[in-house]
């Protein structure tokens, strides 16, 4: 049982896919202008990564190696379409705000990485827990950044006023910069820095040349 | 052996080595089949809800458009496109279009359309006509707003399309749409003249094309010609001209 718990909790802080592997950064920058958008995006990713890992793990013994990536992506892409359709049907305004980024979950390397590196070699139960943990780890980062950005950029959380802004007669002057994508880049950088200062073993060894491992 | 037994077939298939060609093709086929079924079922099951959401989005769009054109309350009316008469019921049927008359590339069009009228004290001030047509790589959907003379364009907006970003997608930009208000749809003889032209647009019937998006621009010309013509709102507009004058 404790091992199962570790499978889920390890990716939250110790081996967080965003701060350790710097995966899934594109959407972390794009959709975190508000907490609500961060939560919906996180939920969409958790559903896709968990279900896709479970399915890939179930049929892992019958996936020919030569087409394994295509099979995985087909499954992931189908799930993403389904999630996108559900959002369009039940959370229309939110799906318009997230626009293409729900569809881009297909290219989120956290999802493919869990399918390819874990689910292909583990039983369905462990794969689902591993995917859930990684999805929650992604969600944790998105929610953290979304909270800071919405609070400092608009003075609200989930649309509810926390810091009354000057435009409405309050005292807080919103930081316009927080509404722009680069602010998420800085916040994410600060977060990675903090985590790696607290856990120096996560820092990558210095290299001769920069090696860009992953963009999305 | 009895190869008709599906269970045995299935077990033999699963027992094949994973790199056998038959297994590879079989797995690819089955995964594709199941995934496409999943996507199709979801898409069909959720279509009514998505359409309802999109309709609500359209309503907001129409109100915003009317607001920019002087305000007022848009009144939705059902129109039988063949006769141009108001009707009270939409049977939801469509009419196939002969290819030589199908300028907008629609294949078929609805027999009853919903138009929006804005009136001041009973006098027609604006009429909003939903229009659509094939662009370069997608269906362009928008609204054409005509002034009370039913010949002067008040506005043309597009709310849905999938054209090339930065090129054809500029049909949704205000800067391009600003070229439309004031243009005349038809000449004095009633012939539809409105068109999108490359180079400098001159005269009351011409609007500048989007450079780099010839096919999209032509699509707009064609859809205007179709929807203002005899298979589109032509009969309705003729009838309005006669009845509103009385």
Coordinates of C-alpha atoms in Angstrom, one line a residue:
Chain A
X1 CA 0.0 0.0 0.0
X2 CA 2.7 2.4 0.9
X3 CA 4.4 1.8 -2.4
X4 CA 1.1 2.7 -4.2
X5 CA 0.9 5.8 -2.2
X6 CA 4.4 6.7 -3.2
X7 CA 3.6 6.1 -6.9
X8 CA 0.9 8.8 -6.6
X9 CA 2.7 11.2 -4.2
X10 CA 6.2 11.1 -5.6
X11 CA 5.3 13.1 -8.8
X12 CA 3.8 15.9 -6.7
X13 CA 6.9 17.4 -5.3
X14 CA 9.9 15.0 -5.4
X15 CA 9.6 14.0 -9.0
X16 CA 7.2 16.6 -10.3
X17 CA 6.9 16.3 -14.1
X18 CA 6.9 20.1 -14.6
X19 CA 9.6 21.2 -12.2
X20 CA 11.9 18.1 -12.5
X21 CA 11.5 17.2 -16.1
X22 CA 10.3 20.6 -17.3
X23 CA 7.5 18.9 -19.3
X24 CA 4.1 20.3 -20.2
X25 CA 5.4 23.9 -19.9
X26 CA 3.6 25.3 -23.0
X27 CA 0.1 25.0 -21.5
X28 CA 1.4 26.0 -18.1
X29 CA 2.3 29.3 -19.6
X30 CA -0.8 29.7 -21.7
X31 CA -3.8 28.9 -19.6
X32 CA -2.8 30.0 -16.1
X33 CA -4.2 33.6 -16.3
X34 CA -6.9 32.5 -13.9
X35 CA -7.4 29.8 -11.3
X36 CA -10.6 28.5 -12.9
X37 CA -8.9 27.9 -16.2
X38 CA -5.9 26.2 -14.5
X39 CA -8.3 23.9 -12.7
X40 CA -10.3 22.9 -15.8
X41 CA -7.1 22.4 -17.8
X42 CA -5.6 20.3 -15.0
X43 CA -8.8 18.2 -14.7
X44 CA -8.7 17.6 -18.5
X45 CA -5.1 16.5 -18.4
X46 CA -5.6 14.2 -15.4
X47 CA -8.5 12.5 -17.1
X48 CA -6.5 12.0 -20.4
X49 CA -3.3 10.9 -18.8
X50 CA -5.0 8.5 -16.3
X51 CA -7.3 6.8 -18.8
X52 CA -4.7 6.6 -21.6
X53 CA -2.1 5.0 -19.3
X54 CA -4.7 2.5 -18.1
X55 CA -5.7 1.5 -21.7
X56 CA -2.1 1.4 -22.9
X57 CA -1.2 -0.8 -19.9
X58 CA -4.2 -3.1 -20.5
X59 CA -3.2 -3.9 -24.1
X60 CA 0.6 -3.5 -23.6
X61 CA 1.4 -7.1 -24.3
X62 CA -0.2 -6.9 -27.7
X63 CA 1.1 -3.6 -29.0
X64 CA 3.7 -4.3 -31.7
X65 CA 6.9 -2.3 -31.0
X66 CA 7.0 -0.9 -34.5
X67 CA 3.7 0.9 -34.2
X68 CA 3.6 1.4 -30.4
X69 CA 3.9 5.2 -30.5
X70 CA 1.2 5.5 -33.1
X71 CA -1.1 3.3 -31.1
X72 CA -0.4 5.3 -28.0
X73 CA -1.0 8.6 -29.7
X74 CA -4.2 7.3 -31.4
X75 CA -5.6 6.4 -27.9
X76 CA -4.4 9.7 -26.4
X77 CA -5.8 11.8 -29.3
X78 CA -9.2 10.1 -29.2
X79 CA -9.4 10.8 -25.4
X80 CA -8.5 14.4 -25.9
X81 CA -11.2 14.8 -28.6
X82 CA -13.7 13.3 -26.2
X83 CA -12.7 15.6 -23.3
X84 CA -12.8 18.6 -25.6
X85 CA -16.3 17.7 -26.8
X86 CA -17.5 17.3 -23.2
X87 CA -16.0 20.7 -22.3
X88 CA -17.7 22.3 -25.3
X89 CA -21.0 20.7 -24.3
X90 CA -20.9 21.4 -20.6
X91 CA -18.5 24.2 -20.0
X92 CA -18.8 26.2 -23.2
X93 CA -17.5 29.5 -22.0
X94 CA -14.5 27.8 -20.4
X95 CA -13.8 25.7 -23.5
X96 CA -13.6 29.0 -25.6
X97 CA -11.2 30.4 -23.1
X98 CA -8.9 27.4 -23.2
X99 CA -9.4 27.3 -27.0
X100 CA -6.7 25.2 -28.7
X101 CA -4.9 24.2 -25.5
X102 CA -7.3 21.4 -24.6
X103 CA -6.6 19.9 -28.1
X104 CA -2.9 20.4 -27.5
X105 CA -3.0 18.0 -24.6
X106 CA -2.2 15.5 -27.4
X107 CA 1.2 17.0 -27.6
X108 CA 1.7 17.3 -23.9
X109 CA 4.7 15.2 -23.2
X110 CA 3.6 14.2 -19.8
X111 CA 0.9 12.1 -21.3
X112 CA 3.0 10.4 -23.9
X113 CA 5.9 10.0 -21.4
X114 CA 3.7 8.1 -18.9
X115 CA 2.3 5.9 -21.6
X116 CA 5.6 5.1 -23.2
X117 CA 7.9 4.9 -20.2
X118 CA 5.7 3.5 -17.5
X119 CA 2.4 2.0 -18.8
X120 CA 4.1 -0.1 -21.5
X121 CA 5.9 -2.0 -18.8
X122 CA 3.6 -2.0 -15.8
X123 CA 0.3 -3.5 -14.8
X124 CA -2.9 -1.4 -15.2
X125 CA -3.3 -0.6 -11.5
X126 CA 0.2 0.8 -11.1
X127 CA 0.0 2.6 -14.4
X128 CA -3.2 4.4 -13.5
X129 CA -1.7 5.4 -10.1
X130 CA 1.5 6.6 -11.7
X131 CA -0.5 8.6 -14.3
X132 CA -2.7 10.1 -11.6
X133 CA 0.3 11.2 -9.6
X134 CA 1.9 12.9 -12.6
X135 CA -1.4 14.5 -13.6
X136 CA -1.8 15.8 -10.0
X137 CA 1.8 17.0 -10.1
X138 CA 1.1 19.0 -13.2
X139 CA -2.2 20.3 -11.7
X140 CA -0.3 21.4 -8.6
X141 CA 2.0 23.6 -10.6
X142 CA -0.8 25.0 -12.8
X143 CA -3.0 25.8 -9.8
X144 CA 0.0 27.5 -8.0
X145 CA 0.8 29.7 -11.0
X146 CA -2.8 30.3 -11.8
X147 CA -3.5 31.4 -8.2
X148 CA -0.6 33.9 -8.2
X149 CA -1.4 35.3 -11.6
X150 CA -5.1 35.8 -11.0
X151 CA -4.6 37.3 -7.5
X152 CA -1.9 39.7 -8.6
X153 CA -3.2 40.3 -12.2
X154 CA -6.9 40.9 -11.4
X155 CA -7.2 40.9 -7.6
X156 CA -9.6 38.0 -7.7
X157 CA -9.6 34.2 -7.1
X158 CA -12.1 32.1 -9.0
X159 CA -13.6 35.4 -10.1
X160 CA -14.3 36.5 -6.5
X161 CA -12.7 39.8 -5.4
X162 CA -9.9 39.3 -2.8
X163 CA -7.9 42.4 -3.3
X164 CA -10.2 45.3 -4.2
X165 CA -8.6 46.9 -7.3
X166 CA -8.2 50.7 -7.7
X167 CA -10.5 50.7 -10.8
X168 CA -13.4 49.7 -8.5
X169 CA -12.5 52.1 -5.8
X170 CA -10.1 49.7 -3.9
X171 CA -6.5 50.0 -2.9
X172 CA -4.8 47.3 -5.0
X173 CA -3.2 48.2 -8.4
X174 CA -3.2 45.0 -10.5
X175 CA 0.0 43.9 -12.1
X176 CA -0.8 44.0 -15.8
X177 CA 2.3 41.9 -16.4
X178 CA 0.6 38.9 -14.7
X179 CA -2.0 38.7 -17.4
X180 CA 0.7 38.2 -20.1
X181 CA 2.3 34.8 -20.8
X182 CA 5.9 35.8 -19.9
X183 CA 4.8 36.2 -16.2
X184 CA 4.1 32.5 -16.1
X185 CA 7.5 31.9 -17.4
X186 CA 9.1 33.8 -14.6
X187 CA 6.9 32.2 -12.0
X188 CA 7.7 28.8 -13.3
X189 CA 11.4 29.7 -13.3
X190 CA 11.2 30.8 -9.7
X191 CA 9.3 27.6 -8.8
X192 CA 11.9 25.4 -10.4
X193 CA 14.7 27.4 -8.7
X194 CA 13.0 27.0 -5.3
X195 CA 12.5 23.3 -5.7
X196 CA 16.0 22.7 -6.9
X197 CA 17.5 24.8 -4.1
X198 CA 15.6 22.8 -1.5
X199 CA 16.5 19.5 -3.4
X200 CA 19.9 20.1 -4.9
X201 CA 20.0 16.5 -6.3
X202 CA 17.4 17.6 -8.9
X203 CA 19.6 20.2 -10.5
X204 CA 21.0 19.0 -13.8
X205 CA 24.8 18.8 -14.0
X206 CA 26.3 21.7 -15.8
X207 CA 26.9 21.0 -19.5
X208 CA 29.0 22.3 -22.3
X209 CA 26.1 23.3 -24.5
X210 CA 22.5 24.0 -23.7
X211 CA 20.4 21.0 -24.4
X212 CA 16.7 21.8 -24.9
X213 CA 15.0 18.6 -24.0
X214 CA 11.4 19.6 -24.3
X215 CA 9.3 22.5 -25.4
X216 CA 5.8 21.5 -24.7
Chain B
X1 CA -10.2 -26.8 -38.3
X2 CA -13.4 -24.8 -37.8
X3 CA -12.1 -21.3 -38.6
X4 CA -15.7 -20.1 -38.2
X5 CA -15.3 -20.1 -34.4
X6 CA -14.7 -16.4 -33.6
X7 CA -13.3 -17.2 -30.1
X8 CA -10.6 -19.4 -31.5
X9 CA -9.8 -16.9 -34.2
X10 CA -9.4 -14.2 -31.6
X11 CA -7.1 -16.4 -29.4
X12 CA -5.0 -17.3 -32.4
X13 CA -4.7 -13.6 -33.3
X14 CA -3.6 -12.7 -29.8
X15 CA -1.1 -15.6 -29.7
X16 CA 0.7 -14.3 -32.8
X17 CA 4.1 -12.7 -32.1
X18 CA 3.7 -9.0 -31.8
X19 CA 6.0 -8.2 -34.7
X20 CA 4.1 -10.5 -37.2
X21 CA 2.7 -8.3 -40.0
X22 CA -0.8 -9.7 -39.5
X23 CA -0.7 -8.8 -35.8
X24 CA 0.6 -5.3 -36.5
X25 CA -2.0 -4.6 -39.1
X26 CA -4.7 -6.2 -36.9
X27 CA -3.8 -4.2 -33.8
X28 CA -3.6 -1.0 -35.8
X29 CA -7.0 -1.6 -37.3
X30 CA -8.7 -2.6 -34.0
X31 CA -7.2 0.4 -32.1
X32 CA -8.3 2.7 -34.9
X33 CA -11.8 1.1 -35.0
X34 CA -12.4 1.4 -31.3
X35 CA -11.0 4.9 -31.1
X36 CA -13.1 6.2 -34.0
X37 CA -16.2 4.6 -32.5
X38 CA -15.5 6.3 -29.2
X39 CA -15.0 9.7 -30.9
X40 CA -18.1 9.3 -33.1
X41 CA -20.4 8.3 -30.4
X42 CA -19.3 11.2 -28.2
X43 CA -19.6 13.7 -31.0
X44 CA -23.1 12.6 -31.9
X45 CA -24.3 12.3 -28.3
X46 CA -23.1 15.7 -27.4
X47 CA -24.1 17.5 -30.6
X48 CA -27.4 18.9 -29.3
X49 CA -25.7 20.5 -26.3
X50 CA -22.9 21.9 -28.3
X51 CA -25.3 23.3 -30.9
X52 CA -27.4 24.9 -28.1
X53 CA -24.2 26.5 -26.7
X54 CA -23.2 27.7 -30.1
X55 CA -26.7 29.2 -30.6
X56 CA -26.4 31.1 -27.3
X57 CA -23.0 32.4 -28.5
X58 CA -24.7 33.5 -31.8
X59 CA -27.4 35.3 -29.9
X60 CA -24.7 37.3 -28.0
X61 CA -23.0 38.0 -31.3
X62 CA -26.2 39.3 -32.9
X63 CA -26.9 41.6 -30.0
X64 CA -23.4 43.0 -30.1
X65 CA -23.7 43.6 -33.8
X66 CA -27.1 45.3 -33.4
X67 CA -25.5 47.5 -30.6
X68 CA -22.8 48.7 -32.9
X69 CA -25.4 49.6 -35.6
X70 CA -27.4 51.9 -33.4
X71 CA -29.1 49.5 -30.9
X72 CA -32.6 48.2 -30.8
X73 CA -34.2 44.9 -30.2
X74 CA -33.6 42.2 -32.9
X75 CA -36.7 40.2 -33.6
X76 CA -36.2 36.7 -34.9
X77 CA -38.5 35.8 -37.9
X78 CA -38.7 32.5 -39.8
X79 CA -38.7 32.9 -43.5
X80 CA -39.6 30.3 -46.2
X81 CA -36.7 30.9 -48.6
X82 CA -38.5 29.6 -51.7
X83 CA -41.5 32.0 -51.4
X84 CA -39.9 34.7 -49.2
X85 CA -42.9 34.6 -46.9
X86 CA -42.8 34.6 -43.1
X87 CA -43.8 31.3 -41.6
X88 CA -44.3 30.2 -38.1
X89 CA -42.9 26.7 -38.3
X90 CA -39.5 25.3 -39.3
X91 CA -39.9 21.8 -40.6
X92 CA -36.1 21.4 -40.5
X93 CA -35.9 20.2 -44.1
X94 CA -33.2 21.0 -46.6
X95 CA -33.3 21.6 -50.4
X96 CA -30.6 20.2 -52.6
X97 CA -28.9 22.8 -54.8
X98 CA -28.0 22.1 -58.4
X99 CA -24.3 22.4 -58.8
X100 CA -24.5 25.2 -61.4
X101 CA -26.6 27.3 -59.0
X102 CA -24.7 26.4 -55.9
X103 CA -22.4 29.4 -55.9
X104 CA -21.5 29.1 -52.2
X105 CA -20.6 25.4 -52.4
X106 CA -23.3 24.4 -49.9
X107 CA -24.7 21.2 -51.5
X108 CA -28.0 21.9 -50.0
X109 CA -29.7 24.7 -48.0
X110 CA -32.4 24.8 -45.3
X111 CA -35.9 25.5 -46.6
X112 CA -36.7 27.8 -43.7
X113 CA -34.2 30.4 -42.4
X114 CA -34.1 32.6 -39.3
X115 CA -33.5 36.3 -40.0
X116 CA -33.4 39.1 -37.5
X117 CA -35.2 42.4 -37.9
X118 CA -34.8 45.6 -36.0
X119 CA -37.7 48.0 -36.2
X120 CA -38.3 51.5 -34.8
X121 CA -42.0 52.0 -34.2
X122 CA -42.9 49.4 -36.7
X123 CA -40.6 50.8 -39.4
X124 CA -37.9 48.4 -40.6
X125 CA -34.4 49.8 -39.8
X126 CA -32.1 46.8 -40.1
X127 CA -32.3 43.3 -41.2
X128 CA -29.7 40.6 -40.3
X129 CA -29.3 37.7 -42.6
X130 CA -27.3 34.6 -41.6
X131 CA -25.0 33.7 -44.5
X132 CA -22.4 31.0 -45.1
X133 CA -20.3 29.6 -47.9
X134 CA -17.2 27.7 -48.8
X135 CA -13.9 29.6 -48.3
X136 CA -10.5 28.2 -49.0
X137 CA -10.5 25.4 -46.5
X138 CA -13.6 25.8 -44.4
X139 CA -17.2 27.0 -44.2
X140 CA -17.4 30.7 -43.6
X141 CA -20.4 31.6 -41.4
X142 CA -21.5 35.1 -40.6
X143 CA -24.2 37.7 -40.7
X144 CA -25.0 40.3 -43.4
X145 CA -26.8 43.3 -42.0
X146 CA -28.7 45.4 -44.5
X147 CA -30.2 48.8 -44.0
X148 CA -33.9 49.6 -44.5
X149 CA -33.5 50.1 -48.3
X150 CA -32.5 46.4 -48.3
X151 CA -29.6 47.4 -50.7
X152 CA -27.1 49.2 -48.5
X153 CA -24.8 47.0 -46.4
X154 CA -24.8 48.0 -42.8
X155 CA -22.2 45.4 -41.8
X156 CA -20.8 42.0 -42.7
X157 CA -19.3 39.9 -39.9
X158 CA -18.0 36.3 -39.7
X159 CA -18.2 34.4 -36.5
X160 CA -17.0 31.0 -37.6
X161 CA -14.4 29.8 -40.0
X162 CA -11.3 27.7 -40.3
X163 CA -9.3 29.7 -42.7
X164 CA -5.5 30.1 -42.7
X165 CA -4.4 32.1 -39.7
X166 CA -3.0 35.5 -40.7
X167 CA -4.4 35.3 -44.2
X168 CA -8.0 34.1 -44.8
X169 CA -8.6 34.4 -41.1
X170 CA -8.6 38.2 -41.5
X171 CA -12.2 38.1 -42.6
X172 CA -13.0 38.2 -38.9
X173 CA -10.9 41.3 -38.4
X174 CA -12.6 44.6 -37.9
X175 CA -10.2 46.3 -40.3
X176 CA -11.4 44.2 -43.2
X177 CA -15.0 44.2 -42.2
X178 CA -14.9 48.0 -42.1
X179 CA -14.8 48.0 -45.9
X180 CA -18.4 46.8 -46.1
X181 CA -20.7 49.3 -44.6
X182 CA -22.3 51.6 -47.2
X183 CA -21.7 49.3 -50.1
X184 CA -24.6 48.7 -52.5
X185 CA -25.6 45.1 -53.1
X186 CA -27.4 45.6 -56.4
X187 CA -27.4 48.2 -59.2
X188 CA -30.5 50.3 -60.2
X189 CA -31.7 47.4 -62.4
X190 CA -31.7 45.0 -59.5
X191 CA -28.7 42.9 -60.6
X192 CA -26.5 41.8 -57.8
X193 CA -23.2 43.5 -58.3
X194 CA -21.5 43.3 -54.9
X195 CA -18.0 41.7 -55.2
X196 CA -14.7 41.4 -53.5
X197 CA -11.9 42.6 -55.9
X198 CA -8.1 42.4 -55.9
X199 CA -6.3 45.6 -56.2
X200 CA -8.1 48.9 -55.5
X201 CA -11.8 48.6 -54.9
X202 CA -13.6 51.3 -56.7
X203 CA -17.3 52.1 -56.8
X204 CA -20.2 51.3 -54.5
X205 CA -20.3 47.6 -55.3
X206 CA -16.7 46.6 -54.6
X207 CA -14.7 45.7 -51.5
X208 CA -11.0 45.2 -51.2
X209 CA -9.8 41.5 -51.2
X210 CA -7.5 40.2 -48.6
X211 CA -4.1 40.0 -50.1
X212 CA -2.8 36.5 -50.0
X213 CA -6.2 35.0 -49.5
X214 CA -7.7 35.1 -53.0
X215 CA -9.8 31.9 -52.5
X216 CA -11.2 33.2 -49.3
X217 CA -12.1 36.5 -50.9
X218 CA -13.7 34.8 -53.8
X219 CA -15.6 32.7 -51.4
X220 CA -17.1 35.8 -49.8
X221 CA -18.1 37.1 -53.2
X222 CA -19.8 33.8 -54.1
X223 CA -21.6 33.5 -50.8
X224 CA -22.9 37.1 -51.1
X225 CA -24.1 36.4 -54.6
X226 CA -25.8 33.2 -53.6
X227 CA -27.5 34.4 -50.5
X228 CA -28.7 37.6 -52.1
X229 CA -29.8 35.7 -55.2
X230 CA -32.9 33.7 -56.2
X231 CA -31.9 30.6 -54.2
X232 CA -31.1 32.6 -51.1
X233 CA -32.9 35.6 -49.6
X234 CA -33.8 37.1 -53.1
X235 CA -37.5 36.2 -52.9
X236 CA -37.7 37.4 -49.2
X237 CA -35.9 40.7 -50.0
X238 CA -38.2 41.3 -53.0
X239 CA -41.3 40.7 -50.9
X240 CA -39.9 43.0 -48.1
X241 CA -39.3 45.7 -50.7
X242 CA -42.9 45.5 -51.9
X243 CA -44.6 45.2 -48.5
X244 CA -42.5 47.6 -46.4
X245 CA -43.2 50.4 -48.9
X246 CA -46.9 50.3 -48.4

